[in-house]
Short mmCIF file of C-alpha atoms and ligand atoms in Angstrom, two decimals:
data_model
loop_
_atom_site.label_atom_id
_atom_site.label_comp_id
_atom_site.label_asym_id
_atom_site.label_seq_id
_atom_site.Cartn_x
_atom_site.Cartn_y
_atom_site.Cartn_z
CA UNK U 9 10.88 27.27 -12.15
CA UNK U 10 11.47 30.67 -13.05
CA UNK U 11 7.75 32.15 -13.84
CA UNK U 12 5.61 32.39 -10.93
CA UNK U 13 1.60 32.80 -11.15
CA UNK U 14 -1.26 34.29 -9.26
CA UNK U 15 -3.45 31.28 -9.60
CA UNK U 16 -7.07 31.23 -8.66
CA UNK U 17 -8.78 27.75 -7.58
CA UNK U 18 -12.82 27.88 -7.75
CA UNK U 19 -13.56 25.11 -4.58
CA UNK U 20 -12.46 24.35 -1.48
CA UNK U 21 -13.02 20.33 -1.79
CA UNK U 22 -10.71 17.98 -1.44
CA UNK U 23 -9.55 18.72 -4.86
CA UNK U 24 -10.05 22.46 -4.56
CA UNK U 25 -7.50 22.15 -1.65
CA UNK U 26 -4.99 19.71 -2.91
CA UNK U 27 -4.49 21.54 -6.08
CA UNK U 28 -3.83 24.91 -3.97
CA UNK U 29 -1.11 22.82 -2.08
CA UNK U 30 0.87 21.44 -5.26
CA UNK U 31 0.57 24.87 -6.60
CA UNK U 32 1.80 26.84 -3.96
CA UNK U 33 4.66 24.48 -3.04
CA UNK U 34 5.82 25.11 -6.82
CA UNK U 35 6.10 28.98 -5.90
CA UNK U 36 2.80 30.25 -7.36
CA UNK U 37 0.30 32.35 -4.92
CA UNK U 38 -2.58 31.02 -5.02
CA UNK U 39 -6.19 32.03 -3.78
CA UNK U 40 -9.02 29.50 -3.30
CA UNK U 41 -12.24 31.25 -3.82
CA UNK U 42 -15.47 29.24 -1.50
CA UNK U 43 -18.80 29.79 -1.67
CA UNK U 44 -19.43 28.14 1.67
CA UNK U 45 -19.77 30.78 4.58
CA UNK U 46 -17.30 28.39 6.56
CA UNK U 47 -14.67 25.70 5.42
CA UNK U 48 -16.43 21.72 6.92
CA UNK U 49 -17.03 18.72 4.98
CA UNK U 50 -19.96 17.12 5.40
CA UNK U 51 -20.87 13.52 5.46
CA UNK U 52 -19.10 11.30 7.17
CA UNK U 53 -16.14 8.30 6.22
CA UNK U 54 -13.86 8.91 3.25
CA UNK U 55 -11.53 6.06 2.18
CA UNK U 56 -7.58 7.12 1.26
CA UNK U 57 -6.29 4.55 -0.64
CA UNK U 58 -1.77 4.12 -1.38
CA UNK U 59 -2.49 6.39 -4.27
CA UNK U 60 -3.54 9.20 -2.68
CA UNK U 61 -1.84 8.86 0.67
CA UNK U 62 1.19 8.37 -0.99
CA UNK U 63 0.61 12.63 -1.93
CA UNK U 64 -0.15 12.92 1.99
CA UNK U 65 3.33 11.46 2.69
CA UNK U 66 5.02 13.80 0.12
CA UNK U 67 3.79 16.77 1.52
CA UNK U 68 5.01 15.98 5.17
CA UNK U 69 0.92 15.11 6.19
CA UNK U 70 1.21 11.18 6.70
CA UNK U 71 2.10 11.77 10.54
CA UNK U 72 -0.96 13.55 11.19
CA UNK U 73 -3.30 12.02 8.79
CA UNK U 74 -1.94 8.64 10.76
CA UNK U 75 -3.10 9.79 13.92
CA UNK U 76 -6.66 11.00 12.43
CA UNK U 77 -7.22 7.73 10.84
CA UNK U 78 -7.83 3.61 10.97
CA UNK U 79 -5.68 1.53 8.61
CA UNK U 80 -8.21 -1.26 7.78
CA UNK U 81 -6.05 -5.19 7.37
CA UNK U 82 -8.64 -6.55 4.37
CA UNK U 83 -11.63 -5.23 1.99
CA UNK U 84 -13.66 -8.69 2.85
CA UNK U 85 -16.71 -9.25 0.62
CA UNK U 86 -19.85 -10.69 1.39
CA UNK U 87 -23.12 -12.12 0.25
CA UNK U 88 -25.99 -10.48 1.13
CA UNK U 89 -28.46 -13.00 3.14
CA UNK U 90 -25.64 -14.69 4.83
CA UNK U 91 -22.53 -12.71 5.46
CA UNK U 92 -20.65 -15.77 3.59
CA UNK U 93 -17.21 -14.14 2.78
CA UNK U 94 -16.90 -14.63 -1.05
CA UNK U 95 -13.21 -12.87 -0.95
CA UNK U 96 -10.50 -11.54 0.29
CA UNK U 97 -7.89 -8.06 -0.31
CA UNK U 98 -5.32 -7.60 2.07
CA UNK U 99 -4.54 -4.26 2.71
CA UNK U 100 -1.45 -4.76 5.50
CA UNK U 101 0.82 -5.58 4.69
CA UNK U 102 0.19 -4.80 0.96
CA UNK U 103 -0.41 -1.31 0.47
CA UNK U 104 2.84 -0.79 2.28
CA UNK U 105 5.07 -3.64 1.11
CA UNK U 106 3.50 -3.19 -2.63
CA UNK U 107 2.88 0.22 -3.19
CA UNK U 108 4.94 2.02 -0.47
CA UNK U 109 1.94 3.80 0.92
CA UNK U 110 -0.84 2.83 3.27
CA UNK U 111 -4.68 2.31 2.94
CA UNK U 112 -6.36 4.49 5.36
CA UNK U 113 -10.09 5.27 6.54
CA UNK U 114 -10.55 8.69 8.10
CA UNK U 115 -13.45 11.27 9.01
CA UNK U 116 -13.61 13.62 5.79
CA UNK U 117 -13.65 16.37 8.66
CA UNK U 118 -10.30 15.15 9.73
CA UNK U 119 -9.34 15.14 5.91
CA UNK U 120 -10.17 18.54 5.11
CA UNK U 121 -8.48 20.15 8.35
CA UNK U 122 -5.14 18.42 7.70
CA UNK U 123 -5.52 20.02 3.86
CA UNK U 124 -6.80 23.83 5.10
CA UNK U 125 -4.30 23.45 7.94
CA UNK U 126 -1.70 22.88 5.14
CA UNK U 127 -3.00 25.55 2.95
CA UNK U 128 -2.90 28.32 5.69
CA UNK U 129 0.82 27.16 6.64
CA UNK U 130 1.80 27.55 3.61
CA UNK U 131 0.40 31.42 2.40
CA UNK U 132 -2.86 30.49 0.41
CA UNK U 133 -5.43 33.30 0.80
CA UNK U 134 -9.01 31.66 0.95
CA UNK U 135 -11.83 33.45 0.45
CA UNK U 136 -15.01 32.18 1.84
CA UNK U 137 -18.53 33.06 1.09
CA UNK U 138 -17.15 34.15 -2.55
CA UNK U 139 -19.91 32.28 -5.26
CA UNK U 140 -18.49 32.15 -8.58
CA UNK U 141 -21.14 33.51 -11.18
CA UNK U 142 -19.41 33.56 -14.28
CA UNK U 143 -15.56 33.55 -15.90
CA UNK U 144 -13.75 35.00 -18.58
CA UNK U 145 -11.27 32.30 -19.67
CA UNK U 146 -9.43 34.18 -22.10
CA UNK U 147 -8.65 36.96 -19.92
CA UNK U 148 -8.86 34.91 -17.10
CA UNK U 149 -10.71 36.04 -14.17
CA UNK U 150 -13.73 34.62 -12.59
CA UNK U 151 -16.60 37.13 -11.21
CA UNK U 152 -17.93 36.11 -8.02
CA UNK U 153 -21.88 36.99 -6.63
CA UNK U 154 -21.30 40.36 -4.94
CA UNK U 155 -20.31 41.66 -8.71
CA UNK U 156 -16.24 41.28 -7.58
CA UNK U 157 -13.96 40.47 -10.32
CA UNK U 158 -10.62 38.68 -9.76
CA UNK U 159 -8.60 38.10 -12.21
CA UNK U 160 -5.48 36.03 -12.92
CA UNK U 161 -2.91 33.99 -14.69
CA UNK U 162 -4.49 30.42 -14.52
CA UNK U 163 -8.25 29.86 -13.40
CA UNK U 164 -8.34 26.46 -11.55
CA UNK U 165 -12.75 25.00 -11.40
CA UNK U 166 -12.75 22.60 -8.40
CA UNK U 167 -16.34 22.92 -8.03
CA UNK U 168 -17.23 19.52 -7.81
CA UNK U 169 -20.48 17.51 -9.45
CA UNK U 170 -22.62 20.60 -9.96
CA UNK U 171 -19.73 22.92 -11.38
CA UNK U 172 -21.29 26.13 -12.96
CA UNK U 173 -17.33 26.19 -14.30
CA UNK U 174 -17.98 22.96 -16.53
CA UNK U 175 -21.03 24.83 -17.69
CA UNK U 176 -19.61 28.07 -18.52
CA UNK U 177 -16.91 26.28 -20.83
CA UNK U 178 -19.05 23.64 -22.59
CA UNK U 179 -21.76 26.58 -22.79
CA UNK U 180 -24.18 25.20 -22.37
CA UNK U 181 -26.14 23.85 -18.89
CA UNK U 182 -24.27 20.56 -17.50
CA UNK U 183 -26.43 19.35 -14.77
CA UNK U 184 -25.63 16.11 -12.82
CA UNK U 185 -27.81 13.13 -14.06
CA UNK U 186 -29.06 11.11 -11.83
CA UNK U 187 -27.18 7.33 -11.47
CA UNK U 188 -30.47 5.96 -10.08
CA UNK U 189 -28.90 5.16 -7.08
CA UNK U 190 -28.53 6.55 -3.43
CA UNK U 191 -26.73 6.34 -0.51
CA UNK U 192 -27.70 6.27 2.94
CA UNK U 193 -24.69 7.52 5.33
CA UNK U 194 -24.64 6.41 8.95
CA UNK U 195 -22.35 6.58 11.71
CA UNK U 196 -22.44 4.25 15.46
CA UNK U 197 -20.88 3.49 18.02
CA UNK U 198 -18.42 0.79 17.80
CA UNK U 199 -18.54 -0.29 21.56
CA UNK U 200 -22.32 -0.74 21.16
CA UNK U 201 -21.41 -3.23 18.48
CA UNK U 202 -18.83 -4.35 20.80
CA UNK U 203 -21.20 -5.10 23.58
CA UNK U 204 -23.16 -7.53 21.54
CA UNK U 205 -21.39 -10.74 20.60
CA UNK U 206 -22.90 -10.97 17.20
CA UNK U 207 -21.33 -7.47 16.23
CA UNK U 208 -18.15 -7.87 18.41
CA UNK U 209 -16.20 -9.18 15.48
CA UNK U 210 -16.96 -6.59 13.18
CA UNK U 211 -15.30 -3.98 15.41
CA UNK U 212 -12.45 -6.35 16.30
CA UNK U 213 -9.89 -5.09 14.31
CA UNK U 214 -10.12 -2.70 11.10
CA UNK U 215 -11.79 -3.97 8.32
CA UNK U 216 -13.57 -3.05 5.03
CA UNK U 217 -16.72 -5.38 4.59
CA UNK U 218 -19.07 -4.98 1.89
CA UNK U 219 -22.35 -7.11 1.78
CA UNK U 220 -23.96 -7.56 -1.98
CA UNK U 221 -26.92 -8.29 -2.98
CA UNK U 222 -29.79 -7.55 -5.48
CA UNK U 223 -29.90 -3.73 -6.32
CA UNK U 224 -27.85 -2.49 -2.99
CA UNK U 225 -24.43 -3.20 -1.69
CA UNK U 226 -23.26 -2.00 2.09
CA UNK U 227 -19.68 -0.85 2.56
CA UNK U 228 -18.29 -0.71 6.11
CA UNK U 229 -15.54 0.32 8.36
CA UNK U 230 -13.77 1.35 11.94
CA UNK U 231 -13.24 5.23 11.86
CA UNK U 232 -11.75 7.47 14.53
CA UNK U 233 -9.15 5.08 16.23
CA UNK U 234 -11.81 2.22 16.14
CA UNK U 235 -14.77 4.21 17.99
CA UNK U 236 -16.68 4.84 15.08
CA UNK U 237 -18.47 2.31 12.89
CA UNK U 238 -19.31 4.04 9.29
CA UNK U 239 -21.77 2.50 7.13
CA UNK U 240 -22.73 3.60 3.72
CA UNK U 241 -25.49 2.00 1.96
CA UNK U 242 -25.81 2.22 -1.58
CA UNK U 243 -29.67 1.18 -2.90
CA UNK U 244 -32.14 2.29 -5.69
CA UNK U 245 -33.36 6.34 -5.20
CA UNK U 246 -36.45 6.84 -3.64
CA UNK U 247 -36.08 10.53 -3.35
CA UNK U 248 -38.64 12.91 -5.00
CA UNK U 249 -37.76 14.51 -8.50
CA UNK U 250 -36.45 18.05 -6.12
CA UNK U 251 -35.05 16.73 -3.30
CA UNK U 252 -31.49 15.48 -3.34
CA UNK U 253 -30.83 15.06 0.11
CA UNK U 254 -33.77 13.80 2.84
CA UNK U 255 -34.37 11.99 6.11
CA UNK U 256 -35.06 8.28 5.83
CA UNK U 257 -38.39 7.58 6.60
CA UNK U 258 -39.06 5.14 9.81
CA UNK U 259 -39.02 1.43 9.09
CA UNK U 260 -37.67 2.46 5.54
CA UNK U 261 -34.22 0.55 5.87
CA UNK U 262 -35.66 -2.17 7.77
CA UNK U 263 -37.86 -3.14 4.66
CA UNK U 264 -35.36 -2.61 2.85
CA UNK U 265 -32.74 -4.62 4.40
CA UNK U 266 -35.12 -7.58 5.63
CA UNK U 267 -33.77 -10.55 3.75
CA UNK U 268 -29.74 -9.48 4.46
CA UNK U 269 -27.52 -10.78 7.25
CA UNK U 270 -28.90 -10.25 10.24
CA UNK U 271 -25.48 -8.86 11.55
CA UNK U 272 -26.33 -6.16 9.12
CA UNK U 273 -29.83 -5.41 9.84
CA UNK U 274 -28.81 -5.46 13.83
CA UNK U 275 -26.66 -2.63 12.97
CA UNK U 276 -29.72 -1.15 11.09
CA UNK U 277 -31.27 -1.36 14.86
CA UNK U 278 -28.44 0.53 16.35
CA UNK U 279 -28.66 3.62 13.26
CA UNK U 280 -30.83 6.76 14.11
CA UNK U 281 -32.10 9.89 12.15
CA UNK U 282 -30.37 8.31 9.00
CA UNK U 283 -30.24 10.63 5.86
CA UNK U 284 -29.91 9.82 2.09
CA UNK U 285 -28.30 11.67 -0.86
CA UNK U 286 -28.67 11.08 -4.03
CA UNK U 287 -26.09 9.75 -6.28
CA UNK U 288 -25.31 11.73 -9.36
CA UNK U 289 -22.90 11.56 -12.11
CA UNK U 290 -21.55 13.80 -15.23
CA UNK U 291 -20.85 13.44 -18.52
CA UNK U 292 -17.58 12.21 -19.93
CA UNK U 293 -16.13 15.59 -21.45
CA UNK U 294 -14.18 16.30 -24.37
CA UNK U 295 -11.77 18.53 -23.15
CA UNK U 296 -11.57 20.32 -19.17
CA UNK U 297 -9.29 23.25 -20.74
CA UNK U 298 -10.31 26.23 -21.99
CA UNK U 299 -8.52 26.64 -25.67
CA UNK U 300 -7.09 29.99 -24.74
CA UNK U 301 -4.66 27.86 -22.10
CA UNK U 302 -5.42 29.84 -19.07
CA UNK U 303 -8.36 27.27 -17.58
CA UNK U 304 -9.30 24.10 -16.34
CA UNK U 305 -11.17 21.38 -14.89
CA UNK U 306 -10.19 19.40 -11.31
CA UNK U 307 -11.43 16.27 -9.76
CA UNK U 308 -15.69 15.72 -9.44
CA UNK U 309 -16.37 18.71 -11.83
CA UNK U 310 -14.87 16.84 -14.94
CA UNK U 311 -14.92 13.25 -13.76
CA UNK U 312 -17.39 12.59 -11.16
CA UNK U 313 -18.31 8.83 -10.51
CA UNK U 314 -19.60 6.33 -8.27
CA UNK U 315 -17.60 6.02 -5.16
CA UNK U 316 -18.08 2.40 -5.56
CA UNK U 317 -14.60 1.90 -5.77
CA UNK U 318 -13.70 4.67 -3.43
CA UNK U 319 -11.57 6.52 -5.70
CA UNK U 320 -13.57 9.78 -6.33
CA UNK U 321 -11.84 12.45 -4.03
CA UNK U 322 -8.34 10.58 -4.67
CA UNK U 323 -8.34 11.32 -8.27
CA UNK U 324 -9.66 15.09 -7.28
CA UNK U 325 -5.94 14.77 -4.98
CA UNK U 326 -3.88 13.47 -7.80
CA UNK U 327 -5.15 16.16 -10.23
CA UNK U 328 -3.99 18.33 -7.75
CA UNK U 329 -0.70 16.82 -7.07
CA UNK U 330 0.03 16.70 -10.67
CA UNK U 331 -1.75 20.14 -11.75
CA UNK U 332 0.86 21.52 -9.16
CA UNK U 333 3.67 19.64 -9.73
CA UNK U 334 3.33 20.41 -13.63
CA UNK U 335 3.02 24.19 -12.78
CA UNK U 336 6.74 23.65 -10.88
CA UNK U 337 8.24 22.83 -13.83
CA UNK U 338 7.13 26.53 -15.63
CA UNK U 339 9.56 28.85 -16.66
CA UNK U 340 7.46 31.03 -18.34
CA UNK U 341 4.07 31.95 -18.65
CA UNK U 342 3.88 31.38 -22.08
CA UNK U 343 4.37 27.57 -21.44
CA UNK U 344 1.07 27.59 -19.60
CA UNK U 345 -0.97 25.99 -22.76
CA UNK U 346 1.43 23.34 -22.91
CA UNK U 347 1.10 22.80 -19.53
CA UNK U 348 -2.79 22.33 -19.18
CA UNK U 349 -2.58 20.03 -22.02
CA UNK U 350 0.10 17.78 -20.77
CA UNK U 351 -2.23 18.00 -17.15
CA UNK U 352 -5.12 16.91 -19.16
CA UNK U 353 -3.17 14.43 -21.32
CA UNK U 354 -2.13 12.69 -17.78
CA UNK U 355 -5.00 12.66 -16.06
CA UNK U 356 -8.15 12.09 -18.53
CA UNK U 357 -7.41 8.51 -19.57
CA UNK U 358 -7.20 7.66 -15.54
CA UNK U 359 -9.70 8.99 -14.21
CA UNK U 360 -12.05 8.11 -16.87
CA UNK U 361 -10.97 4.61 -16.63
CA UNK U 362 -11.78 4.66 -12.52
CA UNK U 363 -15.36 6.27 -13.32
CA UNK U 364 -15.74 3.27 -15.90
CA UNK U 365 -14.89 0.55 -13.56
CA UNK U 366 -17.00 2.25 -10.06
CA UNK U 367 -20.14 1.98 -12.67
CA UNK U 368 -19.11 -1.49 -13.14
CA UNK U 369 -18.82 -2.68 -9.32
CA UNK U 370 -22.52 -1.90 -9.36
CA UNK U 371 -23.01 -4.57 -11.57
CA UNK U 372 -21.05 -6.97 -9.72
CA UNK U 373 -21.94 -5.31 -6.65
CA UNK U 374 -25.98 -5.47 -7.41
CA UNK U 375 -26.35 -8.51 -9.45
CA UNK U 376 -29.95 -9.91 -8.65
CA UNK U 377 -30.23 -13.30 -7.49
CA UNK U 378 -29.96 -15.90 -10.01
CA UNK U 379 -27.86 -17.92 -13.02
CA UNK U 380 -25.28 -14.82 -13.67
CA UNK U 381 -24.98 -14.06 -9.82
CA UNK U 382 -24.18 -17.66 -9.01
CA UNK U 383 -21.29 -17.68 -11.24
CA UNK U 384 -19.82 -14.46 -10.23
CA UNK U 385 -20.05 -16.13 -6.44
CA UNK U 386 -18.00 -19.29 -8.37
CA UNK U 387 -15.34 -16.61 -9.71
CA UNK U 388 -15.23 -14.84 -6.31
CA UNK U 389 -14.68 -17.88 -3.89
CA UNK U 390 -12.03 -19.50 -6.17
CA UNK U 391 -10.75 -16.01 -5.32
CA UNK U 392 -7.69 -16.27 -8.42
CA UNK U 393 -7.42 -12.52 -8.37
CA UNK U 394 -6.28 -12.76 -11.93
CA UNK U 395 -6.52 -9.66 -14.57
CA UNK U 396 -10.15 -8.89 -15.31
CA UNK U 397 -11.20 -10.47 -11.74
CA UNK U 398 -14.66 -8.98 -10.94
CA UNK U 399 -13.57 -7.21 -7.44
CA UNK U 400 -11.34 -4.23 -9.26
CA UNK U 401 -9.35 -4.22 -5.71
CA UNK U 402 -8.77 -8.02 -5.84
CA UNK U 403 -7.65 -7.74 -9.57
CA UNK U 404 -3.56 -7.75 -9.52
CA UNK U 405 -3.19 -5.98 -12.95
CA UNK U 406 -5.99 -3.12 -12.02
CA UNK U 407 -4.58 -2.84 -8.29
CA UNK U 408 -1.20 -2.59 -9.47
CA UNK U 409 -2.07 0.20 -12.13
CA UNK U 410 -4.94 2.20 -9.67
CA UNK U 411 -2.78 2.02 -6.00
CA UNK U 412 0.69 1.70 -7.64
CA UNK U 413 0.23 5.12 -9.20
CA UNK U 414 2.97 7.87 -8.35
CA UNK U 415 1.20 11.25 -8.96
CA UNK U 416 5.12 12.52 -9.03
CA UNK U 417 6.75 10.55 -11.17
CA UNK U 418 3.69 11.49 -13.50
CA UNK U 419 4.88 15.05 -13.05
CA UNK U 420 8.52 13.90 -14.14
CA UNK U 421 7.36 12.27 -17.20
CA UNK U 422 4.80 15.21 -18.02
CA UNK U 423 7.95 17.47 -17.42
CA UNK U 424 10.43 15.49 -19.54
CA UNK U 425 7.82 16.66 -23.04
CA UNK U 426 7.95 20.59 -21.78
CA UNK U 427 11.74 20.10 -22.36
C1 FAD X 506 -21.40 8.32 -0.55
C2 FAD X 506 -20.06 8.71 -1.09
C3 FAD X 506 -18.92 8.04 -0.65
C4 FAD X 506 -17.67 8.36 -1.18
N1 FAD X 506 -16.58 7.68 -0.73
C5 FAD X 506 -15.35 7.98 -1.23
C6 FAD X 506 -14.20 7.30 -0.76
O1 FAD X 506 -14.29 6.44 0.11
N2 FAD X 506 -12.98 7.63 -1.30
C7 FAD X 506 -12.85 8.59 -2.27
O2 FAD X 506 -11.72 8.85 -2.72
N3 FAD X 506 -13.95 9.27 -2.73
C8 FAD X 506 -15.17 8.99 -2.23
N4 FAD X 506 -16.26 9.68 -2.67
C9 FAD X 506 -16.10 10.72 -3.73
C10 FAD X 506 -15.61 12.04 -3.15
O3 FAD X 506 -16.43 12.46 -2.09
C11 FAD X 506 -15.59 13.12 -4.23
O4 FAD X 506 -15.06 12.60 -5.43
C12 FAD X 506 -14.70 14.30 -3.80
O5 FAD X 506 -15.13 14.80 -2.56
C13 FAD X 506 -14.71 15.39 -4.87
O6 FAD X 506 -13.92 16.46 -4.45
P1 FAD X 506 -13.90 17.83 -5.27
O7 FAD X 506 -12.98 18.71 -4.52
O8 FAD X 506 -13.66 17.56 -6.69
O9 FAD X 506 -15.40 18.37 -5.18
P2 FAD X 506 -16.26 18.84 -3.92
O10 FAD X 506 -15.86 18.12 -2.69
O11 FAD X 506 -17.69 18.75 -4.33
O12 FAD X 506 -15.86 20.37 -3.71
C14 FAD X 506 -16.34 21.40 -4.53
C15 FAD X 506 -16.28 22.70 -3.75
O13 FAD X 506 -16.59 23.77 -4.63
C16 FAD X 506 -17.47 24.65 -3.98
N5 FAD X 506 -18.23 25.35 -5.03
C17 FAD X 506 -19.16 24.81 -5.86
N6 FAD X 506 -19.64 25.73 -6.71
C18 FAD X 506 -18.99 26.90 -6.40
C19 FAD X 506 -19.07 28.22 -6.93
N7 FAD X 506 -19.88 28.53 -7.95
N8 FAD X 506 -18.28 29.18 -6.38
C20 FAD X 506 -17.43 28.88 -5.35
N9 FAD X 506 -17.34 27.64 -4.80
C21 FAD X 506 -18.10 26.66 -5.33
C22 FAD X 506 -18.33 23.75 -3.11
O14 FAD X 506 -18.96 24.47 -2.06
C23 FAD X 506 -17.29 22.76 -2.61
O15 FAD X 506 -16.65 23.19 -1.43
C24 FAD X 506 -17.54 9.38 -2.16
C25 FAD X 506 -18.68 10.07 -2.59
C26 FAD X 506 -19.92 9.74 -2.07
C27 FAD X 506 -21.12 10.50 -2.56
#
């Protein structure tokens, strides 16, 4: 690389963050302008499957994330009234033996640390409280609420599902629409569950078990060295027309939940002040450059989806990994057109294929009782694992193509057409 940029990344996400790493490991300086007063996630368990750790362990972070996080043996899937197991993934040895990287469960807290950490090691200047009200993308240079201007060589929008970025280049308004789903996000203690020998096998050992059943799935796992049991419950939205975020109401899950396993609804009992968000989506775009070459789009701003396959903030990490590793093979700024459209050329076909298959593990996920769900439960306990099985993670040819992927050796074949 012989050009180097002043790049300017709108978001301090996961993707926000990721990108400034790539980028500033291939020589660029880069700024990550926040509008948060402070740098946190919030929520609560975030899954990291090969794909994206495998970008960890490139950038020297696997020995800390390790210590931060659970490595879960299986995803084991369930039906709803009984707990039956339907099917099986391993996990270890496979994401190791298979795809050379391991599946890992951590605290998005713990995530974003390792990634700010990273950034600060390496020179990237974040700005915090810095809202981005509007962008010139020829020029390009973003102007931020207190009437500041900053300008630059390459405007990178990382501003997640509500990006004002995305609206500013399709010009028009681009609000979230709403999936009609939400998801309740709850965190306990995993020696209460321990103390009670109906939940004591649950927090045995690390593993991913998801219940299904009509309209709602539940999706659980050890955090936090085993101490923390993180469940996320996906079901239809109740929430007002305003409110995105809200306090369940008392008894609400209970009622919800009343015909499901009662290891499940036990762990209901054990759950207090329990909040919802709402899940939203966006539209499948055209294009996330700008046609003057100096602009684009990163992870949940240009593909947000589902996180029912828990892939959304790994795609936001391999559009950074490959947005930076792309910008390493510059050698001069005129090059940056070609650059963006290889990035986009990469990554677009991907990601939109994850959104595509999250929105359909709600239908397998959800199926109501009845003619259609007893024959998925047929396809799921004779467990072939073939191409086009219904459980994406079970489904060799998907798993190979979603965890096998080598954000890198996308970046070498991206760099081969620049030659
Ligand atoms: C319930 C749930 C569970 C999930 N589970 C998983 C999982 O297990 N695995 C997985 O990979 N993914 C999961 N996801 C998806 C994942 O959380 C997102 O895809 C990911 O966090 C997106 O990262 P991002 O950096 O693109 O956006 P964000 O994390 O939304 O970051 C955008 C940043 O931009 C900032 N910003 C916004 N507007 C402006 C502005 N105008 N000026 C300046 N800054 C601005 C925001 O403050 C924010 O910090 C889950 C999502 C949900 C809802």
């Amino acid at each position: 690389m012989t050009a180097s940029l002043d790049v300017v990344i709108v978001g301090a996400g996961l993707g926000g963050l990721a990108a400034a790493i790539g980028t500033q490991l291939a020589g660029h300086r880069v700024t990550v302008v926040e509008q948060a007063h402070h740098l946190a996630e919030v929520g609560a368990g975030i899954q990291v499957p090969p794909n994206a750790s495998r970008i960890l362990a490139q950038w020297d972070l696997l020995g800390s994330f390790s210590k931060e996080s659970t490595s879960p043996h299986a995803f084991r899937i369930r039906g709803y009234s009984t707990g039956e197991l339907m099917c099986e993934q391993q996990l270890i040895p496979t994401a190791v033996e298979t795809y050379g990287a391991p599946y890992c469960n951590v605290h998005r807290a713990d995530y974003h640390n390792l990634l700010i950490d990273k950034c600060y090691s390496l020179g990237v200047r974040v700005l915090l409280n810095s809202r981005v009200v509007s962008a010139d993308f020829n020029a390009p240079s973003i102007t931020l609420a207190s009437g500041e201007t900053l300008t630059a060589d390459l405007v990178i929008g990382a501003d997640g599902l509500k990006s004002n970025l995305r609206s500013l280049l399709l010009g028009r308004p681009s609000p979230p629409y709403l999936t009609g789903d939400l998801a309740y996000r709850i965190l306990i203690s995993a020696d209460l569950m321990r103390a009670d020998p109906d939940l004591a096998e649950l927090a045995a050992k690390p593993i991913i078990n998801v219940w299904m059943g009509p309209r709602a799935h539940a999706m659980c796992y050890l955090l936090k060295g085993g101490s923390v049991y993180n469940i996320v419950l996906c079901c239809p939205d109740n929430l007002p027309a305003d409110i995105n975020i809200a306090r369940a109401a008392p008894g609400e899950l209970e009622e919800f939940f009343a015909t499901w396993d009662p290891r499940l609804r036990k762990l209901l009992a054990l759950s207090h002040d329990v909040s919802k968000w709402r899940l939203q989506n966006s539209r499948e775009m055209e294009t996330w450059v700008h046609p003057a070459g100096r602009f684009t789009l990163l992870g949940d701003a240009c593909h947000a989806t589902l996180p029912y396959l828990a892939q959304g903030a790994a795609m936001a990490v391999e559009d950074g990994a490959v947005i930076g590793g792309l910008l390493g093979k510059l050698e001069s700024e005129d090059q940056l057109p070609d650059i963006l459209a290889i990035y986009q050329a990469l990554r677009k076909h991907r990601t939109e294929r994850v959104v595509k298959a999250s929105t359909r593990h709600r239908d397998i996920f959800h199926m109501e009782d009845g003619e259609v769900q007893r024959a998925r439960d047929a396809i799921l306990r004779e467990g072939s694992g073939k191409a086009g099985f219904p459980i994406k993670w079970k489904d060799e040819e998907f798993r190979d193509w979603l965890f096998g992927y080598d954000a890198f050796e996308d970046v070498e074949r991206g760099g081969q057409v620049l030659e």
